[in-house]
mmCIF file of C-alpha atoms in Angstrom:
data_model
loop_
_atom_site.group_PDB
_atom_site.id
_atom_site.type_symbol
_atom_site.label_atom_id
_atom_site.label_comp_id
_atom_site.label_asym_id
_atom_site.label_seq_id
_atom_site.Cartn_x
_atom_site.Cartn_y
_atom_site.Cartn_z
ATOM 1 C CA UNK A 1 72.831 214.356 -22.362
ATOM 2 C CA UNK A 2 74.601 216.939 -24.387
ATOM 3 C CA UNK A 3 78.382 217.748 -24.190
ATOM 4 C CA UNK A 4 79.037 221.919 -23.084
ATOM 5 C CA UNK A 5 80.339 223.574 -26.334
ATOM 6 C CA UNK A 6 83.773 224.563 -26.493
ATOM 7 C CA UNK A 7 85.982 226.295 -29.504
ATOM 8 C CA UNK A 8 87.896 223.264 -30.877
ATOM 9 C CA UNK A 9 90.734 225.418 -30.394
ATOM 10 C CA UNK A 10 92.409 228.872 -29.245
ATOM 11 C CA UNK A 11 96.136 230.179 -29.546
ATOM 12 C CA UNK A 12 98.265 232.795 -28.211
ATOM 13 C CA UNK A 13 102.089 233.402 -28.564
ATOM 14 C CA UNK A 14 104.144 233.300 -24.938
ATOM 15 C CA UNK A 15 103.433 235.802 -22.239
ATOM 16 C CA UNK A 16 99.730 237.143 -23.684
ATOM 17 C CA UNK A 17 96.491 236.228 -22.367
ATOM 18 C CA UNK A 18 93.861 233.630 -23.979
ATOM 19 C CA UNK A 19 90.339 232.826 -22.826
ATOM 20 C CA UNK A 20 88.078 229.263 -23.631
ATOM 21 C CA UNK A 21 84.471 229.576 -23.219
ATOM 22 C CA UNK A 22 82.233 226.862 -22.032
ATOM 23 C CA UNK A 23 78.583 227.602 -23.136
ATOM 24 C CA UNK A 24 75.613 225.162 -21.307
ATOM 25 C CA UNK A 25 72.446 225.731 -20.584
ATOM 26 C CA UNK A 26 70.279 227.142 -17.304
ATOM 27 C CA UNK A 27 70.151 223.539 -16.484
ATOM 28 C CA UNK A 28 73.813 223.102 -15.648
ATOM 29 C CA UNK A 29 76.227 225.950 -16.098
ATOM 30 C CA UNK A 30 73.727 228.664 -15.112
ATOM 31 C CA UNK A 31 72.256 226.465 -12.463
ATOM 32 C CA UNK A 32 75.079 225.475 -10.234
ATOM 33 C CA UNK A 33 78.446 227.462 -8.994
ATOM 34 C CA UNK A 34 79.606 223.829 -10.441
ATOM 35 C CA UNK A 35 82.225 224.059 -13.038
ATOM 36 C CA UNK A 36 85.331 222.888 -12.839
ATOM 37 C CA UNK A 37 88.149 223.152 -15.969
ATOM 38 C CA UNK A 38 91.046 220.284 -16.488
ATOM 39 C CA UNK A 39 94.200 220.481 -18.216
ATOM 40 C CA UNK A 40 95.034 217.093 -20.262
ATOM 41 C CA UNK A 41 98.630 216.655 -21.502
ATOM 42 C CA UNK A 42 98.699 214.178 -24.506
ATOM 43 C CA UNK A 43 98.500 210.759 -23.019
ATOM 44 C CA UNK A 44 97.841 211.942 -19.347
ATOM 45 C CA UNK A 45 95.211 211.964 -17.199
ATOM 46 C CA UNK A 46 93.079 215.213 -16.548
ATOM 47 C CA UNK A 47 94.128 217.185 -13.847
ATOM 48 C CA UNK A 48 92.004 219.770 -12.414
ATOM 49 C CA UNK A 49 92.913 224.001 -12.914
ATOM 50 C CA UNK A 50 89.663 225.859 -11.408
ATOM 51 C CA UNK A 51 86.801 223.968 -9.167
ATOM 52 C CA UNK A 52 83.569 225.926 -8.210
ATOM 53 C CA UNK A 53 83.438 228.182 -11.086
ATOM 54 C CA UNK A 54 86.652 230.321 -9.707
ATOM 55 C CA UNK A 55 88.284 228.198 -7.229
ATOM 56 C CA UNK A 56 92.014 227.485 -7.743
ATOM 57 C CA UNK A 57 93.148 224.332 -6.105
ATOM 58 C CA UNK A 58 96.942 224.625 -4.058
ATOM 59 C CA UNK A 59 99.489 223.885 -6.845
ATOM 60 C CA UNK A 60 98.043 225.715 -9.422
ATOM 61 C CA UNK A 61 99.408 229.151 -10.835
ATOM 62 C CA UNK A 62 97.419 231.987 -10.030
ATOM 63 C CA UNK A 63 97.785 232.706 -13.609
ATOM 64 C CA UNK A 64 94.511 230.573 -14.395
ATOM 65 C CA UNK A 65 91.635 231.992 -13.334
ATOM 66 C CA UNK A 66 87.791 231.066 -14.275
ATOM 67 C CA UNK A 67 84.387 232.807 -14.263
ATOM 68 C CA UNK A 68 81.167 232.681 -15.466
ATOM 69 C CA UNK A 69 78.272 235.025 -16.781
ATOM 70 C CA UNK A 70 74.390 233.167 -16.953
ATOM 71 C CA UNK A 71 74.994 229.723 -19.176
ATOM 72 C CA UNK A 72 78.801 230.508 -20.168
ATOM 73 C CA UNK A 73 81.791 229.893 -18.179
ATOM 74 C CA UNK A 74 85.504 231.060 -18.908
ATOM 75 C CA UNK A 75 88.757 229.801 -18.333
ATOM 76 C CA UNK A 76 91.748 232.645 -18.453
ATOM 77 C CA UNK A 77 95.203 231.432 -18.849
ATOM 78 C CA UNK A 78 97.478 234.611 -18.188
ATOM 79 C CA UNK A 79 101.086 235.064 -19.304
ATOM 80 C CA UNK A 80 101.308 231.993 -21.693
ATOM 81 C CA UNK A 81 104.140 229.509 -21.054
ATOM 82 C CA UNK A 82 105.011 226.963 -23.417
ATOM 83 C CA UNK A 83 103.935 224.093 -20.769
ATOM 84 C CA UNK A 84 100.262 225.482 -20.984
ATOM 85 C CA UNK A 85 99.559 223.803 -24.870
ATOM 86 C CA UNK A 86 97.491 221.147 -23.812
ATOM 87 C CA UNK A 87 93.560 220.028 -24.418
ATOM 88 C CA UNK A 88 91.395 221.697 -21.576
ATOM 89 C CA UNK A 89 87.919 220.112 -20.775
ATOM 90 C CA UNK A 90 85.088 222.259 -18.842
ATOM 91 C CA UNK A 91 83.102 220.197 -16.561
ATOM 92 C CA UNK A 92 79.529 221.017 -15.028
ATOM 93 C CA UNK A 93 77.070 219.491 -12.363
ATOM 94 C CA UNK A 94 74.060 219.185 -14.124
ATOM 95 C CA UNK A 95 71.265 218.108 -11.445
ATOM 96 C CA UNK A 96 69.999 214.966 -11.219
ATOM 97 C CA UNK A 97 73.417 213.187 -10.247
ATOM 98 C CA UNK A 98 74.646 213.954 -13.510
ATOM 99 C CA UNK A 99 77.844 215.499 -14.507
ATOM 100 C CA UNK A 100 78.781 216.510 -18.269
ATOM 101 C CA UNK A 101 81.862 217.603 -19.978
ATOM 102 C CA UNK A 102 82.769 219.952 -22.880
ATOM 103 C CA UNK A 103 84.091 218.602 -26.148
ATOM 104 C CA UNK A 104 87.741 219.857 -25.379
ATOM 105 C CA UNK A 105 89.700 222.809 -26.455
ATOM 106 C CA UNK A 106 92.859 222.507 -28.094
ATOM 107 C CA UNK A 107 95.520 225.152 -26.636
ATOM 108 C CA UNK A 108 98.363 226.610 -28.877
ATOM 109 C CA UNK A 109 101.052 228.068 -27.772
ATOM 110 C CA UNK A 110 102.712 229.720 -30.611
ATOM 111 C CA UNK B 1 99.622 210.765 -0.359
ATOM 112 C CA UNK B 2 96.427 210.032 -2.429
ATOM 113 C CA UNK B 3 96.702 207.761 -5.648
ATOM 114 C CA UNK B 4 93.883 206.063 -8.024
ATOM 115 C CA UNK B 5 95.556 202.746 -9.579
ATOM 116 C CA UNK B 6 93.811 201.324 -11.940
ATOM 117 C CA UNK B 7 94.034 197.526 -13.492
ATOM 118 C CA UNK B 8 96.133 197.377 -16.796
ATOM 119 C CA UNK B 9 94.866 197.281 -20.658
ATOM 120 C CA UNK B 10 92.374 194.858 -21.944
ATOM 121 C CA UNK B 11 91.570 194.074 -25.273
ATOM 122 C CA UNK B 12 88.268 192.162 -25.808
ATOM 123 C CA UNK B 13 86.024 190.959 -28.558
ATOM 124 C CA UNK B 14 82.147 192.700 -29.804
ATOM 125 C CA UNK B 15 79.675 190.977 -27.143
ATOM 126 C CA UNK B 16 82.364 190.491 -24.573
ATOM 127 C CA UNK B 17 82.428 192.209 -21.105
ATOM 128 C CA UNK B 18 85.421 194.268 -19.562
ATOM 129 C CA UNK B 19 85.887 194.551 -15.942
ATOM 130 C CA UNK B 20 88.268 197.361 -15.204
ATOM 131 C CA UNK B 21 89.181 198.164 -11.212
ATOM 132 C CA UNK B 22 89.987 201.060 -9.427
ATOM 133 C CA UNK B 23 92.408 200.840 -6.103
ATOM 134 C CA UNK B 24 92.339 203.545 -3.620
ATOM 135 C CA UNK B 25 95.377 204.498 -1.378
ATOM 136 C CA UNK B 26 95.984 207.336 0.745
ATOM 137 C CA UNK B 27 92.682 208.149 2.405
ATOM 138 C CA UNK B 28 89.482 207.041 3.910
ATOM 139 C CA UNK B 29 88.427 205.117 1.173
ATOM 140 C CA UNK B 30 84.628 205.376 1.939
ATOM 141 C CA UNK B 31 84.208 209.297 2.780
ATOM 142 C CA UNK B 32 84.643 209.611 -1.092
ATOM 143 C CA UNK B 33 82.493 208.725 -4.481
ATOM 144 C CA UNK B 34 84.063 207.529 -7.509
ATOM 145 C CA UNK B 35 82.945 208.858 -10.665
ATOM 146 C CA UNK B 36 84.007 206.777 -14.016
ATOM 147 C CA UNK B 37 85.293 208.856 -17.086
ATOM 148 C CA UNK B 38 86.076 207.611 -20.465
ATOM 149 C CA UNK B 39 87.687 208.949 -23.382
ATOM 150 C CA UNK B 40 87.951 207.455 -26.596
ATOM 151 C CA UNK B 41 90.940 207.667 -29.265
ATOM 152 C CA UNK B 42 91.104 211.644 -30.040
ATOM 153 C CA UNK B 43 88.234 212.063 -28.858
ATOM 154 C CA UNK B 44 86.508 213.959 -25.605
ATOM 155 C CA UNK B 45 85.968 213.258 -21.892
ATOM 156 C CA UNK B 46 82.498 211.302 -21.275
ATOM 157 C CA UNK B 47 81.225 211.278 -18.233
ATOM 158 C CA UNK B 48 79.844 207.827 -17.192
ATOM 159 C CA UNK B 49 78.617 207.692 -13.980
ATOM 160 C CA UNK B 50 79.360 207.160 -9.989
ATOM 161 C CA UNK B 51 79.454 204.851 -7.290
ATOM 162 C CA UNK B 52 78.495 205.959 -3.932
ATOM 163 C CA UNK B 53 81.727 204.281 -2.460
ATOM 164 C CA UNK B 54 79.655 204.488 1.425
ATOM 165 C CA UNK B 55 76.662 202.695 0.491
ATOM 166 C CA UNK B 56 77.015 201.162 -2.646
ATOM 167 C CA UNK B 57 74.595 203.981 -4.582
ATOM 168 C CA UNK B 58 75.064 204.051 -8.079
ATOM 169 C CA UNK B 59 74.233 206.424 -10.999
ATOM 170 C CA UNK B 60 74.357 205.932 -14.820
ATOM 171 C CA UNK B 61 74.685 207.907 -17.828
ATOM 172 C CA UNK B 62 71.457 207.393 -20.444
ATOM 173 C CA UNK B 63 74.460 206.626 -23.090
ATOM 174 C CA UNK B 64 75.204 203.141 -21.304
ATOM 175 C CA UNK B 65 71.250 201.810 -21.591
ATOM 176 C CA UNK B 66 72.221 198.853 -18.719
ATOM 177 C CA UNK B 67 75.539 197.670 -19.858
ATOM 178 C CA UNK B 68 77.181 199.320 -16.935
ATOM 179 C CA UNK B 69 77.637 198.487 -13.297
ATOM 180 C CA UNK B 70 79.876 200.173 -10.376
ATOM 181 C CA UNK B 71 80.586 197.948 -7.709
ATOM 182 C CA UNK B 72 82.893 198.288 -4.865
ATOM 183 C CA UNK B 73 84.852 195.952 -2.097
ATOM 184 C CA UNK B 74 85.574 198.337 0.722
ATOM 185 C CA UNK B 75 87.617 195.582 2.499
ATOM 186 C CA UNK B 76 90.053 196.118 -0.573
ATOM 187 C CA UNK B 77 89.641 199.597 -0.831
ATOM 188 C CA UNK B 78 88.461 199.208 -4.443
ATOM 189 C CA UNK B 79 85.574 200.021 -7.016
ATOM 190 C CA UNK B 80 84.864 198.078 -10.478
ATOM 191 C CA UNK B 81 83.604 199.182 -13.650
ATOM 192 C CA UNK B 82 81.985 196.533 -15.495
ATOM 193 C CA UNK B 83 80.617 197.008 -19.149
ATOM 194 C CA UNK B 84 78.867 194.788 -21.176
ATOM 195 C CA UNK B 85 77.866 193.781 -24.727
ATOM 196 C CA UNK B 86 81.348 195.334 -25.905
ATOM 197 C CA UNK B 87 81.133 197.264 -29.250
ATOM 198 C CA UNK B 88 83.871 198.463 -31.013
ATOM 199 C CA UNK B 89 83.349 202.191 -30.168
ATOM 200 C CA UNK B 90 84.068 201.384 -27.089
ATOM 201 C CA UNK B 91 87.490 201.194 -27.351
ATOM 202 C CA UNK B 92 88.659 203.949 -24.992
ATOM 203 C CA UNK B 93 90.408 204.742 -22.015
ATOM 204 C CA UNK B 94 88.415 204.085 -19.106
ATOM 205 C CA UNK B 95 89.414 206.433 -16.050
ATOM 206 C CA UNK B 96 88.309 206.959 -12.249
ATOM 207 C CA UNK B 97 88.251 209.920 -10.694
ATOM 208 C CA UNK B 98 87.311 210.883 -7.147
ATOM 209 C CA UNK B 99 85.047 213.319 -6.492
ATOM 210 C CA UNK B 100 85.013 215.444 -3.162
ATOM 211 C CA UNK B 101 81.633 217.502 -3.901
ATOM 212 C CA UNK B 102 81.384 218.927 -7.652
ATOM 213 C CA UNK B 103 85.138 218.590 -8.875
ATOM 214 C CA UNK B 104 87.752 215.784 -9.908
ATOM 215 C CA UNK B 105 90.570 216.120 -7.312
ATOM 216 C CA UNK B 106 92.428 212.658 -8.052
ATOM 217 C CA UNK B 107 92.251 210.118 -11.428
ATOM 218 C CA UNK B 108 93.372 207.425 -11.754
ATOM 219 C CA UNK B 109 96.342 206.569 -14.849
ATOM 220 C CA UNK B 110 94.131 205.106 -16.981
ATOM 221 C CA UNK B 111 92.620 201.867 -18.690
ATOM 222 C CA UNK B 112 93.226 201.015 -22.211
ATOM 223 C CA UNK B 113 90.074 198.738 -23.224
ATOM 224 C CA UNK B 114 90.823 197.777 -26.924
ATOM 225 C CA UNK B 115 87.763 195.879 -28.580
ATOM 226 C CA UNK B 116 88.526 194.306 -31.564
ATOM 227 C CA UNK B 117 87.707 191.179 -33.404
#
């Protein structure tokens, strides 16, 4: 199964806005209300930001925020903070039982 | 409190099988599945598959072609991940993650599988 495309990498200085796309196809992301986004930390597990397309688990700053138009999701990090540079993954339900990931967007914070 | 511990690093030779487990604490260990997640050196999140922790159910990712099996012992609260006919691109981390409906809630820290000759 194919990965969801990401940018290999986005950047924005403290305090401004940035936004990672997560393009699929009408067989996962613009199937299913299914897509979940994950911070990784170098050498950390994944830990989830935004479940069910714009759901923000307890925990989590309200200054992420996802959404998602036909076969392309979006992840919105708001008022960048240093702690934000990290890899971020999208993640989709694809049918079938089967689950697929993006290839990973690098986050600078500058 | 909820944790996913994981068995420690592994290094194994081409042709060789790893068997990496997967602990639950915290919760009612069979109301969850437990999806496997890899991620080799610098490289992206693959998904591998899941275990229906309940009733033993399993599902596998094409990319594994029957090398892989999910097993779990609910008397110890734990799932395996068992891979065989080790190559050397599959040196990765090997993680668990459980998964309430359609998202990654918990993971566990990680398994360093190293295969090298």
């Amino acid at each position: 199964q194919s990965a969801l495309t990401q940018p290999r990498s986005v950047s924005g200085s403290p305090g401004q806005s940035v936004t990672i796309s997560c393009t699929g196809t009408s067989s996962d992301v613009g199937a299913y209300n299914y897509v979940s986004w994950y911070q990784q930390h170098s050498g950390k597990a994944p830990k989830v930001m935004i479940y069910d397309v714009t759901e923000r688990p307890s925990g989590v700053p309200d200054r992420f925020s996802g959404s998602k138009s036909d076969n392309t999701a979006s992840l919105t990090i708001s008022e960048l903070q240093a702690e934000d540079e990290a890899e971020y993954y999208c993640c989709s339900y694809r049918g079938g039982d089967i689950v697929l990931f993006g290839g990973g967007t690098k986050l600078t914070v500058l | 409190q909820v944790h996913l511990v994981q068995s420690g690093a592994e290094v194994k030779k081409p042709g060789a099988s790893v068997k990496v487990s997967c602990k639950a604490i915290g919760y009612i260990f069979s109301n969850f599945a437990i999806h496997w997640v890899r991620q080799a050196p610098g490289q992206s999140l693959e998904w591998m598959g899941w275990i229906n922790v309940g009733n033993g159910n399993t599902k596998y990712s094409q990319n594994f072609q029957g090398r892989l099996t999910f097993t779990r012992d609910t008397s110890a609260s734990t799932v395996y991940m068992d891979l065989s006919s080790l190559r050397f691109e599959d040196t990765a981390d090997y993680y668990c993650a459980r998964y309430p409906t359609s998202w990654y809630d918990y993971w566990g820290q990680g398994a360093l599988v190293t295969v090298s000759s």
